[in-house]
Amino acid sequence: KLGNNLFAGLPLVEMEIPDSVIEIGSSLFQGCTKLEKVVVGKRVPGLSFAMFRDCEVLADVTLREGYLDYVGECSFDGCKRLREIALPSTVTKVYDYAFRGCASLSDLKLNEGLKEIGSDALAKCSSLVSLKLPSTVEKLGGSLFAGLPLVEMEIPDSVTEIGNSLFRGCTKLEKAVVGKRVPGLAFSMFCDCE
């Protein structure tokens, strides 16, 4: 077990969470502004609230295949150097604001088995030009893609619920395919998609 804020603000450069760890507290590495590389062990059940928030130079993240079920709220909020990340096959939910402010993120691999992506989970991911949604996702939160530089997007037939302002302000969006199980076009769904 690793407690809340355990490494918060420390000048760590890299860290490996061993496979023995089965519980982690919130804000574990928050404000570790020198942290560049992290490996998360396979028995960690989820990435906690604000786990890596404001780890500004974090660029190399390995999430070991195992039991990881969720990416918590604000987990990678403000990780400006994070360019790529792949979610393990066990992840079922990405919470609100999970990747907010990851301005360099251009390669986000979402796993088959993922069911829900929360509101503003990708807010201010200004390098995310393309994204493939898995065929298992059922719920897309409000403003999920708002303002992103996406050129095209397909919402799979598995999706049954979408939040408001889903694509609001996606000024580069040229093509969108909406799956057959989406019950309706939400408020401001394509507003300002010039």
GROMACS .gro file of C-alpha atoms in nm:
model
  194
    1LYS     CA    1   0.000   0.000   0.000
    2LEU     CA    2   0.117   0.351  -0.089
    3GLY     CA    3  -0.051   0.641   0.093
    4ASN     CA    4  -0.189   0.973  -0.027
    5ASN     CA    5   0.068   1.232  -0.146
    6LEU     CA    6   0.350   0.992  -0.064
    7PHE     CA    7   0.591   1.118  -0.332
    8ALA     CA    8   0.417   1.451  -0.404
    9GLY     CA    9   0.660   1.731  -0.489
   10LEU     CA   10   0.974   1.518  -0.458
   11PRO     CA   11   1.260   1.564  -0.711
   12LEU     CA   12   1.227   1.206  -0.839
   13VAL     CA   13   1.336   1.143  -1.199
   14GLU     CA   14   1.199   0.793  -1.241
   15MET     CA   15   0.998   0.544  -1.039
   16GLU     CA   16   0.879   0.186  -1.067
   17ILE     CA   17   0.578   0.075  -0.865
   18PRO     CA   18   0.638  -0.296  -0.795
   19ASP     CA   19   0.388  -0.570  -0.871
   20SER     CA   20   0.338  -0.622  -0.496
   21VAL     CA   21   0.144  -0.293  -0.464
   22ILE     CA   22  -0.235  -0.341  -0.456
   23GLU     CA   23  -0.350  -0.004  -0.320
   24ILE     CA   24  -0.242   0.354  -0.391
   25GLY     CA   25  -0.360   0.684  -0.247
   26SER     CA   26  -0.454   1.001  -0.430
   27SER     CA   27  -0.205   1.261  -0.561
   28LEU     CA   28   0.075   1.006  -0.529
   29PHE     CA   29   0.321   1.193  -0.755
   30GLN     CA   30   0.143   1.529  -0.781
   31GLY     CA   31   0.383   1.814  -0.851
   32CYS     CA   32   0.686   1.593  -0.917
   33THR     CA   33   0.816   1.838  -1.177
   34LYS     CA   34   1.134   1.639  -1.251
   35LEU     CA   35   0.965   1.301  -1.298
   36GLU     CA   36   1.034   1.167  -1.650
   37LYS     CA   37   0.962   0.794  -1.638
   38VAL     CA   38   0.717   0.572  -1.449
   39VAL     CA   39   0.633   0.202  -1.457
   40VAL     CA   40   0.308   0.099  -1.284
   41GLY     CA   41   0.294  -0.257  -1.153
   42LYS     CA   42   0.037  -0.506  -1.274
   43ARG     CA   43  -0.158  -0.541  -0.945
   44VAL     CA   44  -0.243  -0.171  -0.908
   45PRO     CA   45  -0.626  -0.159  -0.941
   46GLY     CA   46  -0.648   0.192  -1.085
   47LEU     CA   47  -0.469   0.521  -1.133
   48SER     CA   48  -0.581   0.734  -0.840
   49PHE     CA   49  -0.715   1.091  -0.833
   50ALA     CA   50  -0.448   1.340  -0.951
   51MET     CA   51  -0.187   1.063  -0.940
   52PHE     CA   52   0.050   1.238  -1.182
   53ARG     CA   53  -0.104   1.586  -1.182
   54ASP     CA   54   0.141   1.858  -1.288
   55CYS     CA   55   0.425   1.616  -1.356
   56GLU     CA   56   0.525   1.852  -1.633
   57VAL     CA   57   0.814   1.655  -1.788
   58LEU     CA   58   0.667   1.305  -1.753
   59ALA     CA   59   0.707   1.149  -2.098
   60ASP     CA   60   0.751   0.775  -2.050
   61VAL     CA   61   0.465   0.586  -1.883
   62THR     CA   62   0.431   0.207  -1.883
   63LEU     CA   63   0.111   0.056  -1.745
   64ARG     CA   64   0.179  -0.314  -1.701
   65GLU     CA   65  -0.086  -0.558  -1.818
   66GLY     CA   66  -0.265  -0.699  -1.515
   67TYR     CA   67  -0.557  -0.570  -1.307
   68LEU     CA   68  -0.576  -0.198  -1.389
   69ASP     CA   69  -0.947  -0.113  -1.409
   70TYR     CA   70  -0.962   0.266  -1.435
   71VAL     CA   71  -0.776   0.589  -1.504
   72GLY     CA   72  -0.887   0.821  -1.225
   73GLU     CA   73  -1.003   1.181  -1.233
   74CYS     CA   74  -0.720   1.423  -1.317
   75SER     CA   75  -0.467   1.134  -1.321
   76PHE     CA   76  -0.246   1.294  -1.588
   77ASP     CA   77  -0.378   1.651  -1.560
   78GLY     CA   78  -0.107   1.892  -1.673
   79CYS     CA   79   0.143   1.633  -1.798
   80LYS     CA   80   0.257   1.858  -2.081
   81ARG     CA   81   0.534   1.634  -2.219
   82LEU     CA   82   0.339   1.308  -2.234
   83ARG     CA   83   0.333   1.212  -2.603
   84GLU     CA   84   0.197   0.858  -2.603
   85ILE     CA   85   0.030   0.611  -2.374
   86ALA     CA   86  -0.139   0.273  -2.418
   87LEU     CA   87  -0.412   0.156  -2.181
   88PRO     CA   88  -0.400  -0.210  -2.071
   89SER     CA   89  -0.678  -0.443  -2.188
   90THR     CA   90  -0.838  -0.446  -1.840
   91VAL     CA   91  -0.932  -0.075  -1.823
   92THR     CA   92  -1.308  -0.015  -1.825
   93LYS     CA   93  -1.335   0.354  -1.737
   94VAL     CA   94  -1.145   0.677  -1.794
   95TYR     CA   95  -1.268   0.940  -1.548
   96ASP     CA   96  -1.331   1.313  -1.598
   97TYR     CA   97  -1.026   1.532  -1.674
   98ALA     CA   98  -0.799   1.226  -1.680
   99PHE     CA   99  -0.570   1.362  -1.955
  100ARG     CA  100  -0.658   1.732  -1.935
  101GLY     CA  101  -0.375   1.959  -2.041
  102CYS     CA  102  -0.161   1.685  -2.196
  103ALA     CA  103  -0.064   1.926  -2.473
  104SER     CA  104   0.189   1.693  -2.641
  105LEU     CA  105  -0.029   1.381  -2.638
  106SER     CA  106  -0.062   1.264  -2.998
  107ASP     CA  107  -0.086   0.886  -2.961
  108LEU     CA  108  -0.350   0.760  -2.716
  109LYS     CA  109  -0.426   0.390  -2.752
  110LEU     CA  110  -0.763   0.309  -2.600
  111ASN     CA  111  -0.821  -0.059  -2.527
  112GLU     CA  112  -1.098  -0.290  -2.639
  113GLY     CA  113  -1.302  -0.347  -2.323
  114LEU     CA  114  -1.318   0.021  -2.233
  115LYS     CA  115  -1.680   0.113  -2.148
  116GLU     CA  116  -1.682   0.479  -2.046
  117ILE     CA  117  -1.482   0.798  -2.103
  118GLY     CA  118  -1.566   1.087  -1.872
  119SER     CA  119  -1.635   1.454  -1.935
  120ASP     CA  120  -1.342   1.672  -2.042
  121ALA     CA  121  -1.112   1.370  -2.015
  122LEU     CA  122  -0.916   1.500  -2.315
  123ALA     CA  123  -0.954   1.874  -2.257
  124LYS     CA  124  -0.666   2.082  -2.397
  125CYS     CA  125  -0.496   1.782  -2.562
  126SER     CA  126  -0.397   2.015  -2.841
  127SER     CA  127  -0.180   1.763  -3.032
  128LEU     CA  128  -0.442   1.487  -3.054
  129VAL     CA  129  -0.518   1.492  -3.427
  130SER     CA  130  -0.661   1.139  -3.447
  131LEU     CA  131  -0.819   0.891  -3.208
  132LYS     CA  132  -0.978   0.550  -3.255
  133LEU     CA  133  -1.257   0.462  -3.015
  134PRO     CA  134  -1.286   0.094  -2.918
  135SER     CA  135  -1.590  -0.105  -3.028
  136THR     CA  136  -1.684  -0.162  -2.663
  137VAL     CA  137  -1.729   0.198  -2.545
  138GLU     CA  138  -2.084   0.281  -2.434
  139LYS     CA  139  -2.069   0.628  -2.279
  140LEU     CA  140  -1.889   0.944  -2.391
  141GLY     CA  141  -1.884   1.234  -2.145
  142GLY     CA  142  -1.963   1.599  -2.210
  143SER     CA  143  -1.710   1.814  -2.399
  144LEU     CA  144  -1.494   1.505  -2.447
  145PHE     CA  145  -1.353   1.613  -2.783
  146ALA     CA  146  -1.431   1.986  -2.752
  147GLY     CA  147  -1.165   2.206  -2.908
  148LEU     CA  148  -0.942   1.919  -3.019
  149PRO     CA  149  -0.769   1.930  -3.360
  150LEU     CA  150  -0.941   1.610  -3.476
  151VAL     CA  151  -0.998   1.582  -3.851
  152GLU     CA  152  -1.239   1.290  -3.842
  153MET     CA  153  -1.410   1.071  -3.584
  154GLU     CA  154  -1.628   0.764  -3.581
  155ILE     CA  155  -1.856   0.699  -3.286
  156PRO     CA  156  -1.900   0.321  -3.277
  157ASP     CA  157  -2.236   0.143  -3.268
  158SER     CA  158  -2.168   0.040  -2.907
  159VAL     CA  159  -2.222   0.398  -2.783
  160THR     CA  160  -2.564   0.455  -2.621
  161GLU     CA  161  -2.500   0.777  -2.427
  162ILE     CA  162  -2.322   1.100  -2.514
  163GLY     CA  163  -2.276   1.421  -2.319
  164ASN     CA  164  -2.334   1.779  -2.431
  165SER     CA  165  -2.089   1.978  -2.646
  166LEU     CA  166  -1.913   1.662  -2.754
  167PHE     CA  167  -1.732   1.819  -3.053
  168ARG     CA  168  -1.787   2.186  -2.972
  169GLY     CA  169  -1.518   2.407  -3.122
  170CYS     CA  170  -1.348   2.130  -3.323
  171THR     CA  171  -1.257   2.372  -3.600
  172LYS     CA  172  -1.057   2.115  -3.800
  173LEU     CA  173  -1.324   1.843  -3.794
  174GLU     CA  174  -1.419   1.746  -4.151
  175LYS     CA  175  -1.594   1.412  -4.109
  176ALA     CA  176  -1.797   1.249  -3.830
  177VAL     CA  177  -1.982   0.918  -3.830
  178VAL     CA  178  -2.239   0.869  -3.552
  179GLY     CA  179  -2.318   0.511  -3.451
  180LYS     CA  180  -2.666   0.368  -3.485
  181ARG     CA  181  -2.734   0.330  -3.109
  182VAL     CA  182  -2.677   0.696  -3.019
  183PRO     CA  183  -3.023   0.811  -2.903
  184GLY     CA  184  -2.990   1.170  -3.019
  185LEU     CA  185  -2.751   1.451  -3.105
  186ALA     CA  186  -2.675   1.619  -2.774
  187PHE     CA  187  -2.688   1.991  -2.698
  188SER     CA  188  -2.416   2.184  -2.890
  189MET     CA  189  -2.275   1.856  -3.018
  190PHE     CA  190  -2.121   2.012  -3.330
  191CYS     CA  191  -2.141   2.379  -3.233
  192ASP     CA  192  -1.865   2.590  -3.393
  193CYS     CA  193  -1.727   2.303  -3.603
  194GLU     CA  194  -1.651   2.550  -3.878
   0.00000   0.00000   0.00000
